[in-house]
């Protein structure tokens, strides 16, 4: 499946809604619109809703209920932060979010543990030979993380 270009935060939210519907997951969406409301807007004038270029930035936070618990924070700069059962993936391109979520809910995401160096990693492969991998830092991994283990 070829990734679809998601030119706006709203188009990414629509794609996430479609995935939630496909997997029958309840979701909540919170939108922050305007430079005075988004988290990364340090360049805008105080109390200004527009960026210096006149655009209106849009940031969204999406929470998908279910197993595993997933949240997605979409930034105006075309990237996202995805958290899967308390494991944070920073700087995921906005265009990769749908494929990332399909891997998680479709059973492709898995954990790998190592004896040396010690650690448990959450691995999320997406089409196009891209794999996201983050260390599980929780001392008490969730049951979903433990169930999705594969041999290293």
PDB file of C-alpha atoms in Angstrom:
ATOM      1  CA  UNK A   1       0.000   0.000   0.000  1.00  0.00           C
ATOM      2  CA  UNK A   2       1.463   3.329  -1.082  1.00  0.00           C
ATOM      3  CA  UNK A   3       1.330   6.054   1.588  1.00  0.00           C
ATOM      4  CA  UNK A   4      -1.158   8.820   0.913  1.00  0.00           C
ATOM      5  CA  UNK A   5       0.045  12.393   1.193  1.00  0.00           C
ATOM      6  CA  UNK A   6      -1.800  14.014   4.078  1.00  0.00           C
ATOM      7  CA  UNK A   7      -1.369  17.746   3.412  1.00  0.00           C
ATOM      8  CA  UNK A   8      -3.192  18.941   6.532  1.00  0.00           C
ATOM      9  CA  UNK A   9      -3.774  17.985  10.116  1.00  0.00           C
ATOM     10  CA  UNK A  10      -7.471  17.630   9.302  1.00  0.00           C
ATOM     11  CA  UNK A  11      -6.778  15.109   6.520  1.00  0.00           C
ATOM     12  CA  UNK A  12      -4.665  13.075   8.958  1.00  0.00           C
ATOM     13  CA  UNK A  13      -7.496  13.144  11.519  1.00  0.00           C
ATOM     14  CA  UNK A  14      -9.909  11.890   8.821  1.00  0.00           C
ATOM     15  CA  UNK A  15      -7.526   9.021   8.014  1.00  0.00           C
ATOM     16  CA  UNK A  16      -7.277   8.117  11.709  1.00  0.00           C
ATOM     17  CA  UNK A  17     -11.094   8.208  12.015  1.00  0.00           C
ATOM     18  CA  UNK A  18     -11.350   5.746   9.102  1.00  0.00           C
ATOM     19  CA  UNK A  19      -8.889   3.372  10.782  1.00  0.00           C
ATOM     20  CA  UNK A  20     -10.778   3.640  14.087  1.00  0.00           C
ATOM     21  CA  UNK A  21     -13.999   2.787  12.277  1.00  0.00           C
ATOM     22  CA  UNK A  22     -12.346  -0.142  10.465  1.00  0.00           C
ATOM     23  CA  UNK A  23     -11.042  -1.622  13.731  1.00  0.00           C
ATOM     24  CA  UNK A  24     -14.158  -0.566  15.710  1.00  0.00           C
ATOM     25  CA  UNK A  25     -12.211   1.632  18.109  1.00  0.00           C
ATOM     26  CA  UNK A  26     -13.780   4.524  19.984  1.00  0.00           C
ATOM     27  CA  UNK A  27     -11.792   7.730  19.665  1.00  0.00           C
ATOM     28  CA  UNK A  28     -11.740  11.296  20.898  1.00  0.00           C
ATOM     29  CA  UNK A  29     -10.228  14.240  19.054  1.00  0.00           C
ATOM     30  CA  UNK A  30      -9.122  17.548  20.518  1.00  0.00           C
ATOM     31  CA  UNK A  31      -8.180  20.347  18.113  1.00  0.00           C
ATOM     32  CA  UNK A  32      -5.980  23.350  18.835  1.00  0.00           C
ATOM     33  CA  UNK A  33      -6.175  25.918  16.057  1.00  0.00           C
ATOM     34  CA  UNK A  34      -4.143  29.099  15.954  1.00  0.00           C
ATOM     35  CA  UNK A  35      -0.576  30.016  16.819  1.00  0.00           C
ATOM     36  CA  UNK A  36      -1.676  31.047  20.294  1.00  0.00           C
ATOM     37  CA  UNK A  37      -3.058  27.526  20.932  1.00  0.00           C
ATOM     38  CA  UNK A  38      -0.522  25.170  19.363  1.00  0.00           C
ATOM     39  CA  UNK A  39       2.393  23.812  21.346  1.00  0.00           C
ATOM     40  CA  UNK A  40       5.340  24.618  19.072  1.00  0.00           C
ATOM     41  CA  UNK A  41       4.584  28.200  18.052  1.00  0.00           C
ATOM     42  CA  UNK A  42       7.356  30.218  19.621  1.00  0.00           C
ATOM     43  CA  UNK A  43       7.922  32.339  16.508  1.00  0.00           C
ATOM     44  CA  UNK A  44       4.430  33.873  16.487  1.00  0.00           C
ATOM     45  CA  UNK A  45       3.716  37.149  18.213  1.00  0.00           C
ATOM     46  CA  UNK A  46       2.129  36.837  21.659  1.00  0.00           C
ATOM     47  CA  UNK A  47      -1.681  36.513  21.507  1.00  0.00           C
ATOM     48  CA  UNK A  48      -1.547  36.126  17.719  1.00  0.00           C
ATOM     49  CA  UNK A  49      -3.536  33.324  16.140  1.00  0.00           C
ATOM     50  CA  UNK A  50      -1.686  33.476  12.809  1.00  0.00           C
ATOM     51  CA  UNK A  51       1.857  32.510  11.983  1.00  0.00           C
ATOM     52  CA  UNK A  52       4.085  35.251  10.515  1.00  0.00           C
ATOM     53  CA  UNK A  53       3.254  33.918   7.025  1.00  0.00           C
ATOM     54  CA  UNK A  54      -0.479  34.444   7.657  1.00  0.00           C
ATOM     55  CA  UNK A  55      -1.347  30.762   8.011  1.00  0.00           C
ATOM     56  CA  UNK A  56      -3.531  29.341  10.753  1.00  0.00           C
ATOM     57  CA  UNK A  57      -1.700  26.368  12.323  1.00  0.00           C
ATOM     58  CA  UNK A  58      -3.745  23.337  13.369  1.00  0.00           C
ATOM     59  CA  UNK A  59      -2.671  20.746  15.926  1.00  0.00           C
ATOM     60  CA  UNK A  60      -4.761  17.749  16.992  1.00  0.00           C
ATOM     61  CA  UNK A  61      -4.661  15.162  19.749  1.00  0.00           C
ATOM     62  CA  UNK A  62      -6.382  11.838  19.031  1.00  0.00           C
ATOM     63  CA  UNK A  63      -6.942   9.131  21.647  1.00  0.00           C
ATOM     64  CA  UNK A  64      -7.891   5.667  20.420  1.00  0.00           C
ATOM     65  CA  UNK A  65      -9.438   3.500  23.127  1.00  0.00           C
ATOM     66  CA  UNK A  66      -8.812  -0.211  23.024  1.00  0.00           C
ATOM     67  CA  UNK A  67      -5.946  -2.615  23.234  1.00  0.00           C
ATOM     68  CA  UNK A  68      -3.358  -1.306  22.892  1.00  0.00           C
ATOM     69  CA  UNK A  69      -4.105   2.227  24.044  1.00  0.00           C
ATOM     70  CA  UNK A  70      -2.840   4.672  21.420  1.00  0.00           C
ATOM     71  CA  UNK A  71      -2.625   8.455  21.296  1.00  0.00           C
ATOM     72  CA  UNK A  72      -1.547  10.547  18.331  1.00  0.00           C
ATOM     73  CA  UNK A  73      -0.511  14.180  18.543  1.00  0.00           C
ATOM     74  CA  UNK A  74      -0.437  15.761  15.081  1.00  0.00           C
ATOM     75  CA  UNK A  75       1.681  18.882  14.683  1.00  0.00           C
ATOM     76  CA  UNK A  76       1.379  21.602  12.006  1.00  0.00           C
ATOM     77  CA  UNK A  77       4.975  20.871  10.943  1.00  0.00           C
ATOM     78  CA  UNK A  78       3.826  17.618   9.278  1.00  0.00           C
ATOM     79  CA  UNK A  79       5.003  15.264  11.989  1.00  0.00           C
ATOM     80  CA  UNK A  80       3.389  13.389  14.845  1.00  0.00           C
ATOM     81  CA  UNK A  81       4.083  11.867  18.216  1.00  0.00           C
ATOM     82  CA  UNK A  82       2.460   8.452  18.637  1.00  0.00           C
ATOM     83  CA  UNK A  83       2.238   6.738  22.020  1.00  0.00           C
ATOM     84  CA  UNK A  84       1.436   3.018  22.140  1.00  0.00           C
ATOM     85  CA  UNK A  85       0.843   1.645  25.645  1.00  0.00           C
ATOM     86  CA  UNK A  86       3.111   4.353  27.174  1.00  0.00           C
ATOM     87  CA  UNK A  87       5.873   3.872  24.555  1.00  0.00           C
ATOM     88  CA  UNK A  88       6.496   7.180  22.757  1.00  0.00           C
ATOM     89  CA  UNK A  89       7.492   7.471  19.102  1.00  0.00           C
ATOM     90  CA  UNK A  90       8.604  11.044  18.316  1.00  0.00           C
ATOM     91  CA  UNK A  91       8.917  12.700  14.901  1.00  0.00           C
ATOM     92  CA  UNK A  92       6.816  10.211  12.923  1.00  0.00           C
ATOM     93  CA  UNK A  93       5.996  11.822   9.546  1.00  0.00           C
ATOM     94  CA  UNK A  94       2.302  12.730   9.309  1.00  0.00           C
ATOM     95  CA  UNK A  95       2.032  10.703   6.078  1.00  0.00           C
ATOM     96  CA  UNK A  96       3.209   7.558   7.937  1.00  0.00           C
ATOM     97  CA  UNK A  97       0.582   7.763  10.714  1.00  0.00           C
ATOM     98  CA  UNK A  98      -2.115   5.649   8.978  1.00  0.00           C
ATOM     99  CA  UNK A  99       0.368   2.879   8.073  1.00  0.00           C
ATOM    100  CA  UNK A 100       1.794   2.986  11.609  1.00  0.00           C
ATOM    101  CA  UNK A 101      -1.676   2.550  13.124  1.00  0.00           C
ATOM    102  CA  UNK A 102      -2.562  -0.261  10.705  1.00  0.00           C
ATOM    103  CA  UNK A 103       0.623  -2.073  11.753  1.00  0.00           C
ATOM    104  CA  UNK A 104      -0.252  -1.696  15.423  1.00  0.00           C
ATOM    105  CA  UNK A 105      -3.879  -2.769  15.128  1.00  0.00           C
ATOM    106  CA  UNK A 106      -3.237  -5.279  12.335  1.00  0.00           C
ATOM    107  CA  UNK A 107      -0.815  -7.325  14.441  1.00  0.00           C
ATOM    108  CA  UNK A 108       2.481  -6.422  12.756  1.00  0.00           C
ATOM    109  CA  UNK A 109       3.821  -4.419  15.703  1.00  0.00           C
ATOM    110  CA  UNK A 110       5.749  -6.548  18.169  1.00  0.00           C
ATOM    111  CA  UNK A 111       8.238  -6.431  20.992  1.00  0.00           C
ATOM    112  CA  UNK A 112      11.730  -7.838  21.001  1.00  0.00           C
ATOM    113  CA  UNK A 113      13.792  -8.410  24.076  1.00  0.00           C
ATOM    114  CA  UNK A 114      17.507  -8.842  24.481  1.00  0.00           C
ATOM    115  CA  UNK A 115      19.519 -10.327  27.257  1.00  0.00           C
ATOM    116  CA  UNK A 116      22.570  -8.226  26.393  1.00  0.00           C
ATOM    117  CA  UNK A 117      22.307  -5.363  26.152  1.00  0.00           C
ATOM    118  CA  UNK A 118      19.173  -5.740  28.242  1.00  0.00           C
ATOM    119  CA  UNK A 119      15.986  -4.161  27.009  1.00  0.00           C
ATOM    120  CA  UNK A 120      12.552  -4.628  25.550  1.00  0.00           C
ATOM    121  CA  UNK A 121      11.851  -2.800  22.286  1.00  0.00           C
ATOM    122  CA  UNK A 122       8.539  -2.058  20.570  1.00  0.00           C
ATOM    123  CA  UNK A 123       9.004  -2.524  16.812  1.00  0.00           C
ATOM    124  CA  UNK A 124       6.466  -1.134  14.314  1.00  0.00           C
ATOM    125  CA  UNK A 125       7.165  -2.042  10.669  1.00  0.00           C
ATOM    126  CA  UNK A 126       5.389  -0.010   7.990  1.00  0.00           C
ATOM    127  CA  UNK A 127       5.324  -0.454   4.197  1.00  0.00           C
ATOM    128  CA  UNK A 128       8.289   0.935   2.310  1.00  0.00           C
ATOM    129  CA  UNK A 129      11.015  -0.758   4.365  1.00  0.00           C
ATOM    130  CA  UNK A 130      10.556   1.628   7.272  1.00  0.00           C
ATOM    131  CA  UNK A 131      10.585   0.362  10.835  1.00  0.00           C
ATOM    132  CA  UNK A 132      10.041   2.421  13.966  1.00  0.00           C
ATOM    133  CA  UNK A 133      11.665   1.067  17.110  1.00  0.00           C
ATOM    134  CA  UNK A 134      11.553   2.456  20.649  1.00  0.00           C
ATOM    135  CA  UNK A 135      12.757   1.174  23.993  1.00  0.00           C
ATOM    136  CA  UNK A 136      10.027   0.171  26.454  1.00  0.00           C
ATOM    137  CA  UNK A 137      11.109   2.149  29.501  1.00  0.00           C
ATOM    138  CA  UNK A 138       8.296   1.099  31.825  1.00  0.00           C
ATOM    139  CA  UNK A 139       9.297  -1.279  34.581  1.00  0.00           C
ATOM    140  CA  UNK A 140       5.850  -2.856  34.250  1.00  0.00           C
ATOM    141  CA  UNK A 141       5.040  -3.396  30.558  1.00  0.00           C
ATOM    142  CA  UNK A 142       1.368  -3.811  29.706  1.00  0.00           C
ATOM    143  CA  UNK A 143      -0.052  -7.228  28.939  1.00  0.00           C
ATOM    144  CA  UNK A 144      -0.364  -6.242  25.249  1.00  0.00           C
ATOM    145  CA  UNK A 145       3.356  -5.442  25.079  1.00  0.00           C
ATOM    146  CA  UNK A 146       4.241  -8.764  26.718  1.00  0.00           C
ATOM    147  CA  UNK A 147       1.841 -10.751  24.486  1.00  0.00           C
ATOM    148  CA  UNK A 148       3.274  -9.290  21.291  1.00  0.00           C
ATOM    149  CA  UNK A 149       6.805 -10.559  21.978  1.00  0.00           C
ATOM    150  CA  UNK A 150       8.853 -12.185  19.205  1.00  0.00           C
ATOM    151  CA  UNK A 151      12.269 -13.764  19.417  1.00  0.00           C
ATOM    152  CA  UNK A 152      15.172 -11.425  18.742  1.00  0.00           C
TER     153      UNK A 152
END
